CSV table of C-alpha atoms in Angstrom, one decimal:
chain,number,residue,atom,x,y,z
A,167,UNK,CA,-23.5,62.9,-113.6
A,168,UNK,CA,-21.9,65.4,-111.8
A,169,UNK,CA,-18.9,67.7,-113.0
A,170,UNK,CA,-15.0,66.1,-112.9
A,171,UNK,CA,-11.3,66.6,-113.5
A,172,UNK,CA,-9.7,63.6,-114.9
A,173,UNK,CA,-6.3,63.7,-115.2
A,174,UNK,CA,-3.8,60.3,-114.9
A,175,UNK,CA,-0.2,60.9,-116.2
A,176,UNK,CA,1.4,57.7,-114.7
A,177,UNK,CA,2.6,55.2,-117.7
A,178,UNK,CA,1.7,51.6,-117.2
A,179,UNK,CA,4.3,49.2,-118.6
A,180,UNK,CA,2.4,45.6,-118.1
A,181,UNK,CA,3.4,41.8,-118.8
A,182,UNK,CA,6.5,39.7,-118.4
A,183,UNK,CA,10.0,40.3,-118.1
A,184,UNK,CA,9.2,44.0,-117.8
A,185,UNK,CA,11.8,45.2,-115.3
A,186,UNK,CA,14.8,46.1,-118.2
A,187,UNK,CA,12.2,48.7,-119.0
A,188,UNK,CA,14.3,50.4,-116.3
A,189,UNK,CA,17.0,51.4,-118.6
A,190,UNK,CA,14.9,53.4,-121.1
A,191,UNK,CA,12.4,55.0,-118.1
A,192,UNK,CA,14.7,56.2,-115.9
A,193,UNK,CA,16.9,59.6,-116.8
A,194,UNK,CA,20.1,58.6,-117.6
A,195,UNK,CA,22.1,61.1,-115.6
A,196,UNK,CA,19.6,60.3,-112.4
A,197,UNK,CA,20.7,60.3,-109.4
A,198,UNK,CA,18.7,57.0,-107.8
A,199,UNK,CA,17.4,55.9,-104.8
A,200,UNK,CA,15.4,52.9,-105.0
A,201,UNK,CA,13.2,52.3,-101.4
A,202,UNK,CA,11.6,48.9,-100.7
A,203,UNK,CA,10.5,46.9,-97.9
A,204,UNK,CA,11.6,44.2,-96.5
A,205,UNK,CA,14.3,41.5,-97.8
A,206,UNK,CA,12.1,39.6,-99.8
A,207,UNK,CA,12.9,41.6,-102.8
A,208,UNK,CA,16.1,40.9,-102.1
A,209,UNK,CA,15.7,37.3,-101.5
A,210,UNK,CA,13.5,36.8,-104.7
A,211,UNK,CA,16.1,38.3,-106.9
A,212,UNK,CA,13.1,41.4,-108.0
A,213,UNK,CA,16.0,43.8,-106.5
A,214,UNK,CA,18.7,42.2,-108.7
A,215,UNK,CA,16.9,42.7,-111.8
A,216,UNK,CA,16.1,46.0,-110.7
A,217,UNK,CA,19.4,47.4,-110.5
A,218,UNK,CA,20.6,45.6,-113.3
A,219,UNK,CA,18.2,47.5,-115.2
A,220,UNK,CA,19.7,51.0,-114.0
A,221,UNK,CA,23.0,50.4,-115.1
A,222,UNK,CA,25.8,52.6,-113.9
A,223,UNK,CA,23.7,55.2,-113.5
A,224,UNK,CA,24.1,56.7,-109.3
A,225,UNK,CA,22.0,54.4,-107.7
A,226,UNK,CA,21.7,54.1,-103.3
A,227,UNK,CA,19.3,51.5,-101.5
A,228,UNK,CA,16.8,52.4,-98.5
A,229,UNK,CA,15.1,48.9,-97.3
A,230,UNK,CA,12.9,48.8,-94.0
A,231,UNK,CA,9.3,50.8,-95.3
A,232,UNK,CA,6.9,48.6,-93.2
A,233,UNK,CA,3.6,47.6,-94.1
A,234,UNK,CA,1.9,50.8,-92.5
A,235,UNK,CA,5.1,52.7,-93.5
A,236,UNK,CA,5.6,55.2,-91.2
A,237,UNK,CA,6.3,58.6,-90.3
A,238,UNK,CA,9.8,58.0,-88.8
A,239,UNK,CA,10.9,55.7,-90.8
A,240,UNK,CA,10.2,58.0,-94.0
A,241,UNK,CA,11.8,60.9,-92.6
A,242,UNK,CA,15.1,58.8,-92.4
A,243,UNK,CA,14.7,58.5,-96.2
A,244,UNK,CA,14.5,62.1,-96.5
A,245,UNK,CA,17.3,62.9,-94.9
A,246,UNK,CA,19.4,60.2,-96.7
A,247,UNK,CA,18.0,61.8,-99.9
A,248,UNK,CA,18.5,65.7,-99.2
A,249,UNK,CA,22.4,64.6,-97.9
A,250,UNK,CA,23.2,62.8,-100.8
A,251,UNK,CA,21.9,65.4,-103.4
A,252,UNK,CA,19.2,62.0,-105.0
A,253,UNK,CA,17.1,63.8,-107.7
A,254,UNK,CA,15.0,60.5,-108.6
A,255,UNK,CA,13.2,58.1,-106.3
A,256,UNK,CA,12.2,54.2,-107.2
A,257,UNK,CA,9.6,52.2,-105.0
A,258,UNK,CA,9.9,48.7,-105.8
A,259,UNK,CA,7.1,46.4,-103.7
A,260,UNK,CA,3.4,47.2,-103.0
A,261,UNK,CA,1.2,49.9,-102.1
A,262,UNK,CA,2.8,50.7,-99.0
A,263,UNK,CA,6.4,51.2,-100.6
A,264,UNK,CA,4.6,53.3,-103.3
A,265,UNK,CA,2.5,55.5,-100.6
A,266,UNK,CA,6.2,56.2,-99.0
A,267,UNK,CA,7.6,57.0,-101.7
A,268,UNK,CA,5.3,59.3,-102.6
A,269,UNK,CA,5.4,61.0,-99.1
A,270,UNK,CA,9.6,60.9,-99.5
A,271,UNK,CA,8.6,62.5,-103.0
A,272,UNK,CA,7.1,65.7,-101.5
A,273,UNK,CA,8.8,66.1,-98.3
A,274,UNK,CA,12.6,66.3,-99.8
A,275,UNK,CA,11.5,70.1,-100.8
A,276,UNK,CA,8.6,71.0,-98.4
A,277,UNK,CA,10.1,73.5,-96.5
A,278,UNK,CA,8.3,73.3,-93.3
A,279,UNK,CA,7.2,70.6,-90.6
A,280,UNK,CA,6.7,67.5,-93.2
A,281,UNK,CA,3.9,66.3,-91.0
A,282,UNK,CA,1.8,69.1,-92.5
A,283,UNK,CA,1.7,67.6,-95.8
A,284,UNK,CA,-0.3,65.3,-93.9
A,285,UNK,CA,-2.2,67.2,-92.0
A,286,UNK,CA,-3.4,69.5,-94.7
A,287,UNK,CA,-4.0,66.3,-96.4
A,288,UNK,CA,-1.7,67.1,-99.2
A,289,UNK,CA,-2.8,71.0,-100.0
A,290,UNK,CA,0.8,72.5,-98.9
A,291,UNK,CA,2.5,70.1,-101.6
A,292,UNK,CA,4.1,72.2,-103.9
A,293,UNK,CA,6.7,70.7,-105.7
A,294,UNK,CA,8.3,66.8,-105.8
A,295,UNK,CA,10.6,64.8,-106.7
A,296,UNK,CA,9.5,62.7,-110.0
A,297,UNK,CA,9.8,59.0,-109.1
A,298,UNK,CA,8.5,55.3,-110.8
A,299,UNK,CA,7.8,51.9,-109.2
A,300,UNK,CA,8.0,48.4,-109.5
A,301,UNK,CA,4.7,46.9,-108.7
A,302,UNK,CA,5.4,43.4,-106.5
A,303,UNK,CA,1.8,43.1,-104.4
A,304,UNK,CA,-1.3,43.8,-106.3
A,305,UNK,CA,-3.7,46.3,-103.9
A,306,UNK,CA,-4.1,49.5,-103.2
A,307,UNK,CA,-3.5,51.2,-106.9
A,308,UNK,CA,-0.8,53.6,-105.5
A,309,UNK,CA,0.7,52.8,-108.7
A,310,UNK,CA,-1.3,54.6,-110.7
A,311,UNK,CA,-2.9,57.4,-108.7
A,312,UNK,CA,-1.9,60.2,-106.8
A,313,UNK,CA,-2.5,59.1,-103.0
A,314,UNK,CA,-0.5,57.9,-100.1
A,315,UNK,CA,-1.5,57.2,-96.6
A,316,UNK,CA,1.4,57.6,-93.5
A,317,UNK,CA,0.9,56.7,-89.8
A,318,UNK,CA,3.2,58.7,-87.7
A,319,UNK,CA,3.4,56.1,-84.6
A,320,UNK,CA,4.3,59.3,-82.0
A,321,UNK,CA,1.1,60.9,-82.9
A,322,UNK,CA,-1.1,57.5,-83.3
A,323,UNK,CA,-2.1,58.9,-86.0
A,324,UNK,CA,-2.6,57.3,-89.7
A,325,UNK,CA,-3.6,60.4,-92.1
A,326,UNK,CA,-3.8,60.2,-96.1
A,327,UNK,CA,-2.9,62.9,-98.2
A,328,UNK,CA,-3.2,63.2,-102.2
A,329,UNK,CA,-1.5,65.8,-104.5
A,330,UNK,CA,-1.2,66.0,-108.4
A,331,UNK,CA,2.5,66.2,-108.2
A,332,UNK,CA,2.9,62.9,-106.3
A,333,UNK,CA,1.4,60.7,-109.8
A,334,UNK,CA,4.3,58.4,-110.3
A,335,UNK,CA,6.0,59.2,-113.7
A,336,UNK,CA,5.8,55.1,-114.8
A,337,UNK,CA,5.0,51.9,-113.0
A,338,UNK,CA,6.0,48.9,-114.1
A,339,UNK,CA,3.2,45.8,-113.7
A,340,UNK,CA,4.6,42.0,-114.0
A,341,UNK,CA,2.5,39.5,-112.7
A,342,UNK,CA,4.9,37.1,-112.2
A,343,UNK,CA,6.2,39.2,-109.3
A,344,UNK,CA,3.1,38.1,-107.3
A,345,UNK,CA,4.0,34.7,-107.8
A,346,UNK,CA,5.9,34.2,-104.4
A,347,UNK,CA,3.6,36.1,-102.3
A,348,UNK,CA,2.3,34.7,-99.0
A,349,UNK,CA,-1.8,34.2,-98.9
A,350,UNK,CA,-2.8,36.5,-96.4
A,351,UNK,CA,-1.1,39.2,-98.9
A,352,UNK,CA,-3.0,38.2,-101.6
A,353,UNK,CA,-6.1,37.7,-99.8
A,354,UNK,CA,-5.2,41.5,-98.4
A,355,UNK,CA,-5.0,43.0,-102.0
A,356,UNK,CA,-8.5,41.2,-103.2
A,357,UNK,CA,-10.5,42.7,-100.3
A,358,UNK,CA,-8.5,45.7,-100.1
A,359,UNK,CA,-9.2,45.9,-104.1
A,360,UNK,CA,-13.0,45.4,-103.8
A,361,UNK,CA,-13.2,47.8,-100.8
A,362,UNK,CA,-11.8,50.3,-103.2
A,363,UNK,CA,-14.6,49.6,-105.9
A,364,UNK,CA,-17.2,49.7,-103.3
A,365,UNK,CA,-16.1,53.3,-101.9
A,366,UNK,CA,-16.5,54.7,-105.1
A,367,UNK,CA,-19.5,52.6,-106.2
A,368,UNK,CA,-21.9,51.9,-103.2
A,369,UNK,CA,-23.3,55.8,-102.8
A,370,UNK,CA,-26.5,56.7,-104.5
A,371,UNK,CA,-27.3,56.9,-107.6
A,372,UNK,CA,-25.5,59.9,-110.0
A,373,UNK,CA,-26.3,58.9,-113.5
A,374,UNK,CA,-23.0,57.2,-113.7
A,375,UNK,CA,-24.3,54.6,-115.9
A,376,UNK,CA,-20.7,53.5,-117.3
A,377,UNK,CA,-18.9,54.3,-114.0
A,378,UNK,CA,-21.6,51.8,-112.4
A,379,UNK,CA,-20.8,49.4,-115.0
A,380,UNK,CA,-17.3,49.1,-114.9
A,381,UNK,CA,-17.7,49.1,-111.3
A,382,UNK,CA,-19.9,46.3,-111.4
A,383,UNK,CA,-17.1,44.8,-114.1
A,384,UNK,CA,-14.5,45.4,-111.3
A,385,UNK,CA,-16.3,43.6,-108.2
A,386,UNK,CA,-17.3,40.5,-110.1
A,387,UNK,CA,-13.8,40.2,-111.7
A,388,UNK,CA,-12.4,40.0,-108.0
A,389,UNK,CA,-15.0,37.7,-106.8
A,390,UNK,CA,-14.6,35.1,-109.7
A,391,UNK,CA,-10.6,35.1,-109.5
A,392,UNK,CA,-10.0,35.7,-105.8
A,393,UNK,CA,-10.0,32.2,-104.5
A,394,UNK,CA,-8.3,31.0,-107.4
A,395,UNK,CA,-5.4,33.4,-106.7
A,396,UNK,CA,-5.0,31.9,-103.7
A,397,UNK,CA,-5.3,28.3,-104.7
A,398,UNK,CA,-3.6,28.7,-107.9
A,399,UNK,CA,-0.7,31.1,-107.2
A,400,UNK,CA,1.2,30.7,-110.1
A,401,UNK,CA,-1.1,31.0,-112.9
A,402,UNK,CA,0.0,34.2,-114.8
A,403,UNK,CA,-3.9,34.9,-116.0
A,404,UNK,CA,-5.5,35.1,-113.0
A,405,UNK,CA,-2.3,36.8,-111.2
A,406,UNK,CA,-2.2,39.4,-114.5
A,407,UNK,CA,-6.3,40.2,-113.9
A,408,UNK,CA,-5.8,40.9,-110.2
A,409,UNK,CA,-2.9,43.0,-110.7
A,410,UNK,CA,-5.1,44.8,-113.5
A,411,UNK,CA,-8.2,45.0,-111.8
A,412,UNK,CA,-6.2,46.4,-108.5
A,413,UNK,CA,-5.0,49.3,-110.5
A,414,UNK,CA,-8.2,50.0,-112.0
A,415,UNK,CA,-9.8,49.9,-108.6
A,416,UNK,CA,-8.4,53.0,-107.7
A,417,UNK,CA,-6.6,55.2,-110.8
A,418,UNK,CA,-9.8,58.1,-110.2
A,419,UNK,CA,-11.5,56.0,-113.9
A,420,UNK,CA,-14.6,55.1,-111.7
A,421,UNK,CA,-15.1,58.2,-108.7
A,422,UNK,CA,-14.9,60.1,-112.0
A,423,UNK,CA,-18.2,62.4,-111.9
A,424,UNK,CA,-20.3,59.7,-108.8
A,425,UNK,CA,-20.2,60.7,-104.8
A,426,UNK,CA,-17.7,58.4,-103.2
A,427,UNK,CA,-17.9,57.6,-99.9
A,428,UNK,CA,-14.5,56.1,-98.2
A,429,UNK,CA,-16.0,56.3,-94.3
A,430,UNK,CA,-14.9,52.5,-94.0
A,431,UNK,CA,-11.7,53.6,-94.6
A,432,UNK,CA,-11.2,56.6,-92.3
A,433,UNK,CA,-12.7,54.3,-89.5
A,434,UNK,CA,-10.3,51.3,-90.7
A,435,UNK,CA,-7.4,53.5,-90.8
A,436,UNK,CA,-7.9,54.0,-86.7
A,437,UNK,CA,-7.8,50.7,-86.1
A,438,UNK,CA,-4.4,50.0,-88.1
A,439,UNK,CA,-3.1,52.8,-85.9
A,440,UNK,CA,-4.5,51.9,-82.6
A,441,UNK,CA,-4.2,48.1,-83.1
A,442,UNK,CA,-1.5,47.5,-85.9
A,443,UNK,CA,-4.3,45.4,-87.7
A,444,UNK,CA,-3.7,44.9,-91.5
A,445,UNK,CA,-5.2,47.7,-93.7
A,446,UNK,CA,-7.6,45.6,-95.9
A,447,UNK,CA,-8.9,43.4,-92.6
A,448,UNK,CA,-10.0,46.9,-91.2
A,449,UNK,CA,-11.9,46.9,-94.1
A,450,UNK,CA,-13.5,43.8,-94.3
A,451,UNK,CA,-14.4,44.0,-90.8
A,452,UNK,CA,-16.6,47.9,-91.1
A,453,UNK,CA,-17.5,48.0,-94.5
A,454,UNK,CA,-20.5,45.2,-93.7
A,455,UNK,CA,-21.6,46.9,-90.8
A,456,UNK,CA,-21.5,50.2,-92.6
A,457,UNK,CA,-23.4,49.0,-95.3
A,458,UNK,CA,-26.2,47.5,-92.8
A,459,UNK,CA,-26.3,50.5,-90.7
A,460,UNK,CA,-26.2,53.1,-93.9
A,461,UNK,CA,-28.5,51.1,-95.9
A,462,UNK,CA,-31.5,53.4,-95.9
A,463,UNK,CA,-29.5,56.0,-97.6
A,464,UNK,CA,-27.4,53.8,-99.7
A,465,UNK,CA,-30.6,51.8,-100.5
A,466,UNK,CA,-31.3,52.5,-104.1
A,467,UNK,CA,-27.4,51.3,-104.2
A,468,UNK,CA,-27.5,48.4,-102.3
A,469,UNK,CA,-30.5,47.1,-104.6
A,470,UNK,CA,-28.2,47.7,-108.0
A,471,UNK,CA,-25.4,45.6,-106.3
A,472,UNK,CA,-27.4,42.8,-105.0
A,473,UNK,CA,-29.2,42.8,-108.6
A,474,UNK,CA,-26.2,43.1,-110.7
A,475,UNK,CA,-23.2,41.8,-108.8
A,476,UNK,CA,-24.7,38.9,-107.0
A,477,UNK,CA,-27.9,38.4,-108.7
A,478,UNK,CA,-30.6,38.3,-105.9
A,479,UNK,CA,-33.3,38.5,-107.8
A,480,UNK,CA,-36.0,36.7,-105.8
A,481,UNK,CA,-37.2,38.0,-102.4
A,482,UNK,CA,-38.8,41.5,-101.3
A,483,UNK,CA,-36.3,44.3,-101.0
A,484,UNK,CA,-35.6,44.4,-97.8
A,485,UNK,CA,-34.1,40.2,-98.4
A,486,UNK,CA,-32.1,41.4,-101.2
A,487,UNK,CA,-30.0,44.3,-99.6
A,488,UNK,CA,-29.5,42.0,-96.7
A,489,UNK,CA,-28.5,39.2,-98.6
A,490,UNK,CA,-26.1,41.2,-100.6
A,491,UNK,CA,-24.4,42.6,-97.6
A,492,UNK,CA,-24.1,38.9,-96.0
A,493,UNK,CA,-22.6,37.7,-99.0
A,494,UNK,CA,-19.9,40.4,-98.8
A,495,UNK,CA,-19.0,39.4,-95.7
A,496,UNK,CA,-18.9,36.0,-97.0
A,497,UNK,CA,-16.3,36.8,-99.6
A,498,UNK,CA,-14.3,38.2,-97.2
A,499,UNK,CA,-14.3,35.6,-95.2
A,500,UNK,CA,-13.8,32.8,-98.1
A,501,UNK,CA,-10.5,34.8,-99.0
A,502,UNK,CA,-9.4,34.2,-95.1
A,503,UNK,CA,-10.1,37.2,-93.5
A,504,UNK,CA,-12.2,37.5,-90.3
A,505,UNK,CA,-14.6,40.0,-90.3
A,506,UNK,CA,-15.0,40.4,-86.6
A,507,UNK,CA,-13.4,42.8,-84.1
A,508,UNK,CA,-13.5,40.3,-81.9
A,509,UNK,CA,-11.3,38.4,-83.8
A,510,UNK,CA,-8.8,40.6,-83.3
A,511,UNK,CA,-8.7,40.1,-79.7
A,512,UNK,CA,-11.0,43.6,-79.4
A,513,UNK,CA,-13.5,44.3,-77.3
A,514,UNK,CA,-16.3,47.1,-76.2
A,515,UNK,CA,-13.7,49.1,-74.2
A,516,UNK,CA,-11.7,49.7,-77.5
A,517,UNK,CA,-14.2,51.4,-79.2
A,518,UNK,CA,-13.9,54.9,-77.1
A,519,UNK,CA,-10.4,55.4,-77.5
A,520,UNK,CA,-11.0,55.1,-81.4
A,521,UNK,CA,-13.7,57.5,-81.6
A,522,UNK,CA,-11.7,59.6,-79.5
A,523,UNK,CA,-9.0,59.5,-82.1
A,524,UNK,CA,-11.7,59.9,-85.4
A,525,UNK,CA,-12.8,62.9,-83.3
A,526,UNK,CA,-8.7,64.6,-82.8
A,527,UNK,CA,-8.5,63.9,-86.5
A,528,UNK,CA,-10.8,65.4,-87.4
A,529,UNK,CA,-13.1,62.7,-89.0
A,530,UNK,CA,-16.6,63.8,-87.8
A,531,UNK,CA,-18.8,63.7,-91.1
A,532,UNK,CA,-17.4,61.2,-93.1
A,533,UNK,CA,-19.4,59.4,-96.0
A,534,UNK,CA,-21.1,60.7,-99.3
A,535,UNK,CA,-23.7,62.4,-96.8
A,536,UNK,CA,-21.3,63.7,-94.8
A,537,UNK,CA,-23.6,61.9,-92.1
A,538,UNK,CA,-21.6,59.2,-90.4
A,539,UNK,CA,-20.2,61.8,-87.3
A,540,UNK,CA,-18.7,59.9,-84.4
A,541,UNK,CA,-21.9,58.9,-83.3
A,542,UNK,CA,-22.7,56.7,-86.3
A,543,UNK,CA,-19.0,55.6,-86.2
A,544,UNK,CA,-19.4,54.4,-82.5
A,545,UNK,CA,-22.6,52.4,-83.7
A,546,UNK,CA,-20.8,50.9,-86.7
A,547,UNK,CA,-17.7,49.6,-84.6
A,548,UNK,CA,-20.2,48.3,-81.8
A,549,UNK,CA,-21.7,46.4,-84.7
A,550,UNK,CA,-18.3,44.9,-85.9
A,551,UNK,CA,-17.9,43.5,-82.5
């Protein structure tokens, strides 16, 4: 196993009829702002509760954070925040709410160009505001870890940064909030959840033996309760595991001490900025062609997952990691999302302008190799086709 930091300061305040928590959580004397996205938390009486919950305390709204929140949009927040003297921020809705707030957090006292918290992927960070959130879409884990991702739409470019200051302070976790989400959100967080798992998980072997585990744990949990989510949407257990197993997905329990990967998601994160396509349908759309064009080096891997996770048994080697791989793209594709470029209306004259892009951003040996340069990109997206 190789050496690690592990360090997670974010309280997790989980179950039903959590929001009131607000009144003990939150500094008395704070100065609020509370950023979400759009009205639906309005509309589903989440932001009601929510304010309730903070009491008299100073408390100012910032609505509009898009899905892929952005650069300019967030800036606006900053601004509102540095005018008004706000000294603690409140993201109530999903990982994209969270991932801005966690920007707003550390640009209110950078003192330069904000941009370059991004572009120095989060090394210039040196102070933040503290801030909590309100978990509404079960995803991406920004509520219990210490990355964000921006696009800045002027630049076409969508960058991540992480920074030990940007950990939220508390997020609270009720399942019911999930209840009144569309499908294709849902369906969203499960792949976007498993794609997670898989970054940290599909490598080579490290002697990770409980990392692999829970791993393991992690992907079988999502593919046992993902299609019930979605044709069950208001039973609380299997809403309460996938917000769970979200958060666990990404919190830094399982990269803890094995190589991680994330390629699929530096190549994905192109596309969203090039082509507005959802963030977790990026992802189910490279991660199978990653896995079939990586699979020599990821084949030790590939054989543990086909083993343990789907239980291909039968069959020479060779069967098995191909099997496991189609049956990924299966799952995707059971929860509703296409796994196709070409489903998104793109084509082979896309593909330059995106490598073109990985290349100005400086994404040129991505993977747990460091192997997959633009190249091996280029071959991967003309496999996605």
């Amino acid at each position: 196993m190789q050496n690690f930091d592990f360090y997670n300061p974010t309280q997790i305040i989980f179950g039903k009829d959590t929001i009131g928590r607000l009144a003990e959580l939150v500094p008395s004397e704070a100065r609020v702002l509370v950023l979400f996205g759009g009205e639906s938390a309005r509309k589903n009486g989440t932001l009601a509760e929510v304010l309730t919950a903070l009491g008299d305390r100073h408390v100012q709204e910032f609505g509009g954070i898009e899905p892929n929140p952005t650069y300019e949009t967030l800036m606006r927040a900053v601004a509102l925040v540095r005018r008004d003297s706000l000294d603690f921020l409140l993201a109530v809705g999903g990982g994209s709410v969270i991932d801005g707030t966690k920007f707003v957090a550390a640009a209110v006292p950078f003192a330069g160009e904000p941009w370059q918290i991004l572009e120095s992927f989060g090394a210039k960070v040196s102070k933040a505001l503290p801030f909590g959130s309100v978990l509404t879409l079960p995803a991406t884990g920004s509520e219990m870890n210490n990355g964000a991702v921006v696009t800045n739409k002027a630049l076409q470019a969508k960058l991540p940064f992480r920074s030990p200051l940007v950990f939220p302070c508390f997020s609270i976790l009720d399942p019911q909030k999930t209840f009144t989400l569309p499908e294709s959100q849902i369906a969203n967080g499960v792949v976007d959840a498993f794609v997670h798992v898989m970054e940290q998980y599909l490598t080579y072997p490290a002697g990770g033996l409980a990392q692999d585990r829970f791993a393991e744990g992690l992907l079988q949990t999502l593919i046992e309760i993902g299609p019930k989510a979605l044709a069950t949407p208001n039973d609380y257990e299997v809403r309460a595991n996938l917000m769970w197993v979200a958060t666990l997905a990404l919190n830094g329990l399982i990269g803890a001490g094995v190589p991680q990967d994330w390629a699929t998601h530096m190549i994905g994160h192109e596309l969203t900025a090039a082509h507005g396509i959802d963030h977790a349908r990026t992802l189910a759309v490279i991660l199978p062609s990653l896995l079939t064009h990586c699979q020599q080096s990821k084949r030790a891997k590939l054989l543990q997952y086909a083993d343990r996770v789907w239980q291909l048994k039968e069959g020479d080697e060779q069967a098995r990691i191909e099997g496991a791989i189609a049956r990924t793209r299966a799952f995707f594709e059971q929860m509703g999302i296409a796994t196709r470029l070409a489903d998104y209306g793109l084509d082979q004259a896309d593909i330059a302008p995106l490598i073109s892009q990985l290349e100005a951003h400086g994404m040129t040996a991505l993977g747990e190799h460091r192997s997959v340069t633009p190249e091996v990109s280029r071959a991967i997206l003309e496999a996605s086709l």
